[in-house]
XYZ file of C-alpha atoms in Angstrom:
423
model
C 72.050 -25.450 42.963
C 70.547 -25.015 46.395
C 70.167 -21.581 47.878
C 70.691 -20.626 51.475
C 67.367 -19.625 53.016
C 67.691 -16.028 54.229
C 67.228 -14.821 57.761
C 63.513 -14.420 58.569
C 64.238 -11.145 60.371
C 65.020 -9.228 57.193
C 62.569 -6.770 55.676
C 59.844 -7.646 53.182
C 62.190 -7.861 50.195
C 61.956 -11.056 48.105
C 64.532 -12.591 50.452
C 62.404 -11.622 53.440
C 59.249 -13.024 51.853
C 60.993 -16.309 51.056
C 62.307 -16.456 54.614
C 58.811 -15.974 56.047
C 57.445 -18.746 53.824
C 60.275 -21.022 54.933
C 59.647 -20.302 58.617
C 55.890 -20.832 58.269
C 55.637 -23.699 55.770
C 58.828 -25.662 56.445
C 59.559 -25.077 60.116
C 56.183 -24.480 61.763
C 53.373 -26.010 59.697
C 55.535 -28.759 58.092
C 53.596 -28.603 54.838
C 56.747 -29.174 52.778
C 60.233 -30.473 53.576
C 63.413 -28.410 53.433
C 64.631 -30.338 50.399
C 61.420 -29.864 48.418
C 61.189 -26.193 49.427
C 64.716 -25.513 48.176
C 63.994 -27.535 45.055
C 61.058 -25.245 44.308
C 63.115 -22.143 45.126
C 65.862 -23.139 42.697
C 63.267 -23.644 39.973
C 61.768 -20.206 40.558
C 65.231 -18.604 40.481
C 65.616 -19.874 36.906
C 62.517 -18.058 35.693
C 61.862 -14.431 34.799
C 59.471 -12.796 37.203
C 59.216 -12.257 40.989
C 60.692 -15.414 42.530
C 58.905 -15.060 45.883
C 55.533 -14.850 44.145
C 56.415 -17.808 41.934
C 57.501 -19.815 44.962
C 54.101 -19.231 46.584
C 52.393 -20.256 43.330
C 54.607 -23.345 43.060
C 53.917 -24.603 46.578
C 50.188 -23.967 46.179
C 50.280 -25.885 42.877
C 52.301 -28.765 44.330
C 49.865 -29.176 47.206
C 46.489 -28.427 45.607
C 46.917 -28.427 41.835
C 45.863 -25.385 39.762
C 43.270 -24.024 42.260
C 45.960 -23.995 44.958
C 48.322 -22.086 42.675
C 45.666 -19.486 41.859
C 44.686 -18.940 45.490
C 48.278 -18.788 46.756
C 49.521 -16.461 44.019
C 46.526 -14.137 44.089
C 46.537 -13.680 47.852
C 50.304 -13.145 47.755
C 50.012 -10.034 45.550
C 46.491 -8.704 46.205
C 47.160 -6.890 49.529
C 50.123 -4.950 48.139
C 48.147 -4.101 44.992
C 45.291 -2.617 47.019
C 47.658 -0.735 49.334
C 49.630 0.709 46.431
C 46.424 1.796 44.697
C 45.461 3.716 47.847
C 48.924 5.268 48.197
C 48.936 6.236 44.518
C 45.604 8.017 44.937
C 46.885 9.885 48.018
C 50.062 10.792 46.141
C 48.229 12.243 43.147
C 45.389 13.875 45.072
C 47.398 15.344 47.979
C 51.023 15.242 46.817
C 51.300 19.029 46.824
C 50.630 19.283 50.563
C 53.753 20.301 52.528
C 53.753 17.192 54.721
C 53.523 14.854 51.719
C 56.163 16.828 49.833
C 58.411 16.629 52.885
C 57.979 12.868 53.141
C 58.887 12.405 49.483
C 61.848 14.790 49.782
C 63.343 12.597 52.493
C 62.514 9.304 50.821
C 64.027 10.050 47.396
C 67.665 10.063 48.596
C 66.931 6.887 50.533
C 65.766 5.247 47.304
C 69.154 5.979 45.709
C 70.880 4.318 48.673
C 68.530 1.329 48.525
C 69.226 0.791 44.823
C 72.969 0.945 45.517
C 72.515 -1.594 48.305
C 70.611 -3.863 45.920
C 73.481 -3.699 43.409
C 75.972 -4.514 46.154
C 73.864 -7.351 47.555
C 73.359 -9.031 44.181
C 76.942 -8.364 43.090
C 78.465 -9.821 46.255
C 76.885 -13.199 45.564
C 77.117 -13.098 41.768
C 80.426 -11.504 40.709
C 82.739 -14.290 41.886
C 85.405 -13.951 39.179
C 86.881 -11.477 36.715
C 84.773 -12.630 33.790
C 81.502 -11.979 35.594
C 82.797 -8.602 36.810
C 83.645 -7.736 33.200
C 80.094 -8.665 32.110
C 78.658 -6.383 34.822
C 80.940 -3.507 33.788
C 80.050 -3.967 30.126
C 76.333 -3.919 30.974
C 76.801 -0.675 32.940
C 78.509 0.982 29.975
C 76.000 -0.442 27.496
C 72.914 0.944 29.229
C 74.235 4.183 30.757
C 76.622 5.408 28.052
C 75.772 3.594 24.808
C 72.048 3.532 25.757
C 71.380 0.039 24.487
C 67.891 -1.276 25.332
C 67.648 -3.602 28.301
C 66.376 -6.623 26.282
C 69.468 -6.435 24.048
C 71.707 -6.514 27.126
C 69.858 -9.515 28.557
C 70.062 -11.443 25.287
C 73.759 -10.623 24.874
C 74.537 -11.775 28.400
C 72.555 -14.979 27.863
C 74.539 -15.696 24.685
C 77.827 -15.129 26.523
C 76.639 -17.474 29.278
C 75.530 -20.105 26.792
C 78.968 -20.081 25.147
C 80.779 -19.845 28.473
C 78.848 -22.749 29.970
C 80.409 -24.932 27.304
C 83.844 -23.332 26.972
C 84.577 -22.418 30.618
C 81.866 -23.931 32.855
C 83.811 -23.275 36.080
C 83.528 -19.508 35.505
C 79.720 -19.707 35.463
C 79.146 -22.015 38.434
C 78.029 -20.199 41.554
C 76.981 -21.465 44.946
C 76.850 -24.903 46.488
C 76.123 -28.155 44.832
C 73.302 -30.595 45.342
C 74.869 -31.957 48.477
C 74.778 -28.672 50.327
C 73.733 -28.979 53.927
C 70.028 -29.101 54.498
C 68.196 -28.789 57.779
C 65.546 -31.208 58.954
C 62.484 -30.130 60.918
C 60.738 -33.490 61.155
C 58.261 -35.257 58.860
C 56.387 -33.037 56.430
C 53.139 -33.349 54.512
C 55.192 -33.263 51.304
C 58.417 -34.913 52.445
C 61.663 -35.782 50.691
C 60.442 -39.252 49.796
C 56.845 -38.275 48.989
C 56.132 -39.374 45.394
C 55.685 -36.597 42.873
C 51.936 -35.950 42.542
C 50.419 -36.991 39.229
C 49.626 -33.394 38.292
C 53.311 -32.416 38.781
C 54.694 -35.020 36.378
C 55.681 -33.836 32.945
C 53.433 -34.594 29.986
C 53.263 -32.900 26.612
C 49.453 -32.611 26.522
C 49.387 -30.897 29.928
C 52.246 -28.578 28.946
C 50.508 -27.503 25.734
C 47.149 -27.122 27.484
C 48.590 -24.867 30.189
C 50.593 -22.754 27.744
C 47.692 -22.281 25.361
C 45.289 -21.590 28.237
C 47.600 -18.981 29.767
C 48.326 -17.287 26.468
C 44.604 -17.332 25.727
C 43.898 -15.478 28.980
C 46.515 -12.853 28.173
C 45.413 -12.417 24.567
C 41.730 -12.401 25.490
C 42.229 -9.755 28.155
C 44.243 -7.564 25.795
C 41.700 -7.901 22.984
C 38.876 -6.978 25.375
C 40.788 -3.894 26.547
C 41.621 -2.924 22.963
C 37.977 -3.330 21.944
C 36.671 -1.268 24.867
C 39.265 1.522 24.876
C 41.123 1.316 21.550
C 44.249 -0.597 20.571
C 46.349 2.580 20.458
C 45.112 3.955 23.790
C 46.828 3.912 27.177
C 45.355 0.739 28.703
C 46.081 -1.415 25.643
C 49.611 -0.005 25.445
C 50.115 -0.870 29.118
C 48.908 -4.424 28.593
C 51.362 -5.033 25.768
C 54.271 -3.255 27.476
C 53.966 -4.994 30.847
C 53.591 -8.368 29.128
C 57.057 -7.819 27.661
C 58.444 -6.477 30.942
C 57.308 -9.605 32.801
C 59.578 -11.710 30.577
C 62.668 -9.661 31.446
C 62.553 -9.737 35.243
C 65.691 -11.826 35.763
C 67.421 -11.039 39.044
C 64.492 -9.347 40.769
C 62.498 -6.172 40.335
C 65.531 -3.880 40.306
C 66.797 -5.662 37.187
C 63.760 -4.765 35.086
C 63.325 -1.215 36.419
C 65.603 0.335 33.755
C 63.488 -1.256 31.033
C 60.275 -0.152 32.754
C 61.725 3.349 33.079
C 62.650 3.472 29.393
C 59.125 2.510 28.382
C 57.007 4.295 30.981
C 58.962 7.577 31.110
C 60.815 7.972 27.827
C 58.645 6.122 25.305
C 55.040 6.434 26.481
C 55.418 9.418 28.889
C 53.030 7.903 31.404
C 54.911 9.594 34.244
C 57.926 11.836 34.877
C 61.361 10.762 36.193
C 60.518 12.348 39.549
C 57.262 10.407 39.753
C 59.135 7.191 38.939
C 61.439 7.761 41.911
C 58.449 8.576 44.122
C 56.760 5.377 42.988
C 59.801 3.304 43.892
C 59.816 4.903 47.333
C 56.132 4.020 47.824
C 56.729 0.504 46.497
C 59.504 -0.047 49.031
C 57.123 0.765 51.904
C 54.423 -1.748 50.958
C 54.314 -5.494 51.640
C 54.537 -7.876 48.719
C 56.886 -7.962 45.726
C 58.670 -4.740 44.753
C 57.718 -5.322 41.114
C 54.283 -4.148 42.250
C 55.614 -0.688 41.413
C 54.039 -1.423 38.021
C 50.675 -0.770 39.685
C 51.843 2.739 40.599
C 52.984 3.315 37.013
C 49.671 2.049 35.679
C 47.705 4.169 38.157
C 49.611 7.381 37.389
C 49.627 6.802 33.633
C 45.892 6.140 33.424
C 45.071 8.957 35.898
C 47.016 11.419 33.733
C 45.249 10.211 30.576
C 41.871 10.647 32.357
C 40.351 7.849 30.306
C 36.843 7.779 31.749
C 36.383 11.367 32.842
C 37.110 10.091 36.352
C 40.833 10.083 37.193
C 40.483 7.752 40.194
C 38.557 5.125 38.207
C 41.066 5.410 35.385
C 43.926 4.972 37.848
C 42.393 1.825 39.341
C 41.909 0.393 35.846
C 45.509 1.208 34.907
C 46.897 -0.399 38.064
C 44.786 -3.523 37.539
C 45.888 -3.852 33.898
C 49.562 -3.424 34.810
C 49.332 -6.034 37.591
C 47.386 -8.541 35.463
C 49.873 -8.553 32.583
C 52.892 -8.489 34.899
C 51.914 -11.397 37.155
C 49.907 -13.702 34.888
C 53.082 -14.993 33.150
C 54.350 -16.224 36.547
C 51.307 -18.495 36.817
C 51.888 -19.725 33.258
C 55.554 -20.474 33.945
C 54.853 -22.457 37.102
C 51.832 -24.382 35.865
C 53.388 -25.163 32.488
C 57.095 -25.578 33.011
C 57.582 -26.861 36.557
C 58.257 -30.506 35.734
C 60.211 -29.670 32.572
C 62.548 -27.140 34.243
C 63.127 -29.379 37.271
C 64.381 -32.100 34.943
C 67.236 -29.847 33.803
C 68.145 -28.418 37.222
C 71.847 -28.636 37.983
C 72.885 -28.780 34.317
C 75.504 -26.046 33.968
C 74.687 -25.656 30.269
C 71.187 -24.588 31.290
C 72.134 -22.397 34.276
C 75.195 -20.597 32.813
C 73.076 -18.147 30.734
C 71.179 -17.190 33.896
C 74.474 -16.639 35.731
C 75.669 -14.293 32.978
C 72.332 -12.445 33.026
C 72.619 -12.052 36.806
C 76.088 -10.521 36.354
C 74.782 -8.091 33.735
C 71.928 -7.187 36.062
C 74.422 -5.875 38.626
C 75.737 -3.355 36.117
C 72.219 -2.386 35.083
C 71.154 -1.769 38.683
C 74.277 0.313 39.322
C 73.371 2.460 36.311
C 69.889 2.885 37.748
C 71.372 4.229 40.986
C 73.463 6.710 38.990
C 70.416 7.822 37.026
C 68.290 8.306 40.153
C 71.158 10.152 41.832
C 71.387 12.615 38.940
C 67.695 13.499 39.278
C 67.644 13.620 43.093
C 70.945 15.355 43.887
C 71.232 17.828 41.017
C 68.544 20.484 40.669
C 68.259 23.419 38.234
C 69.877 25.601 40.917
C 72.798 23.266 41.605
C 73.669 20.379 43.893
C 71.254 19.582 46.723
C 73.701 18.895 49.532
C 70.911 18.131 51.997
C 69.675 15.279 49.800
C 73.245 14.044 49.417
C 73.642 14.037 53.208
C 70.392 12.076 53.636
C 71.553 9.545 51.031
C 74.920 9.193 52.794
C 73.175 8.560 56.109
C 70.908 6.008 54.423
C 73.952 4.229 52.946
C 75.525 4.115 56.403
C 72.350 2.607 57.863
C 72.016 0.016 55.080
C 75.640 -1.032 54.651
C 77.114 -0.541 58.112
C 74.216 -0.827 60.531
C 72.382 -3.467 58.417
C 69.023 -1.739 58.840
C 66.143 -2.840 56.648
C 64.962 -0.592 53.778
C 61.576 0.113 55.363
C 63.171 1.434 58.564
C 65.583 3.533 56.515
C 62.762 4.952 54.403
C 60.698 5.821 57.473
C 63.652 7.538 59.148
C 64.423 9.527 55.990
C 60.742 10.432 55.583
C 60.704 11.856 59.122
C 63.903 13.771 58.351
C 62.258 15.155 55.217
C 59.223 16.391 57.192
C 61.447 18.073 59.806
C 63.611 19.729 57.164
C 60.592 20.929 55.190
C 59.193 22.724 58.252
C 62.576 24.086 59.318
C 63.083 25.447 55.797
């Protein structure tokens, strides 16, 4: 199922990142053909994890084997990790200053609008029939009213999709088929008729070697952290938690945020609900994948625990641990399963569970917007009508004026500063 490549002029969301890669690698540099690029994109859409990051890893792997995958994936996430570490430090060290408080006051309502826009964007391309709408509604009720854990919702949706793909396959088929129109930009280094490189062909020994090697890296890192800091301490808990979270990121970062919230705020108490909203606002302003918000969570959680007697050093360690265990599975998926997953592409029995999960994700994201709205708009003294007005203006900018989230956040941040000084 080929995906339409998004407009390169959009913001640095996953769609914007994919569009920039398409413009640079397919259109300008001609490293890879349109057909092969879309082939890789479809593969990455089947996997849990940040699809833009996985696409960069995939193309690096296809061109230059494992070293290419490591270089491409690392450089794709490293700048945003470093930027978010710096912003997290500023937030914790100077967050009480009036100007910083004003910025965050304006950005929080914008975050609610951005989450709503994400639910609408994903729902508009996913909920194509009544059955999928019903799955989304059931997921909303399950997580916001019944309070079922996110993994249970994902597994239930996958089971419904697995059954539906056999009983009513038409209901779970979304998008164009393999003969969808494809553009041509001239001969490419890896063209449509370029033979599959030897390292990209499926073999059981290579699959087992990559899986065991990747799992060994994850287990070895966790054991080292547990040995140095204690298995029941913050860093080890983060390693285990974010390993699980990385396996649930179907449908983008917004899909896994409820699960991350449940663990980071309610279970482990690494940060408060207000800090979680602030972190999402900071994550939206940085380049790179939005799932990098895990670095903010790791930084704040380790800073609060003050593991080394130095909050800043603890924060850096927490952010690094969160990023390592969140992104390493993406490398394992691409290096291990690329040839195997490509062999099943287009089989509705394989893609129907993902379609059902994507529908459930819409309901989960909508519940996240409701949750954020409750914390932003309702204060101990009553409704904050100024925040509601900022959120309404942000919705207008996102839905009607088609402004990018970064521009909306910046405008709302400026409004927050002005209002803080006027107040």
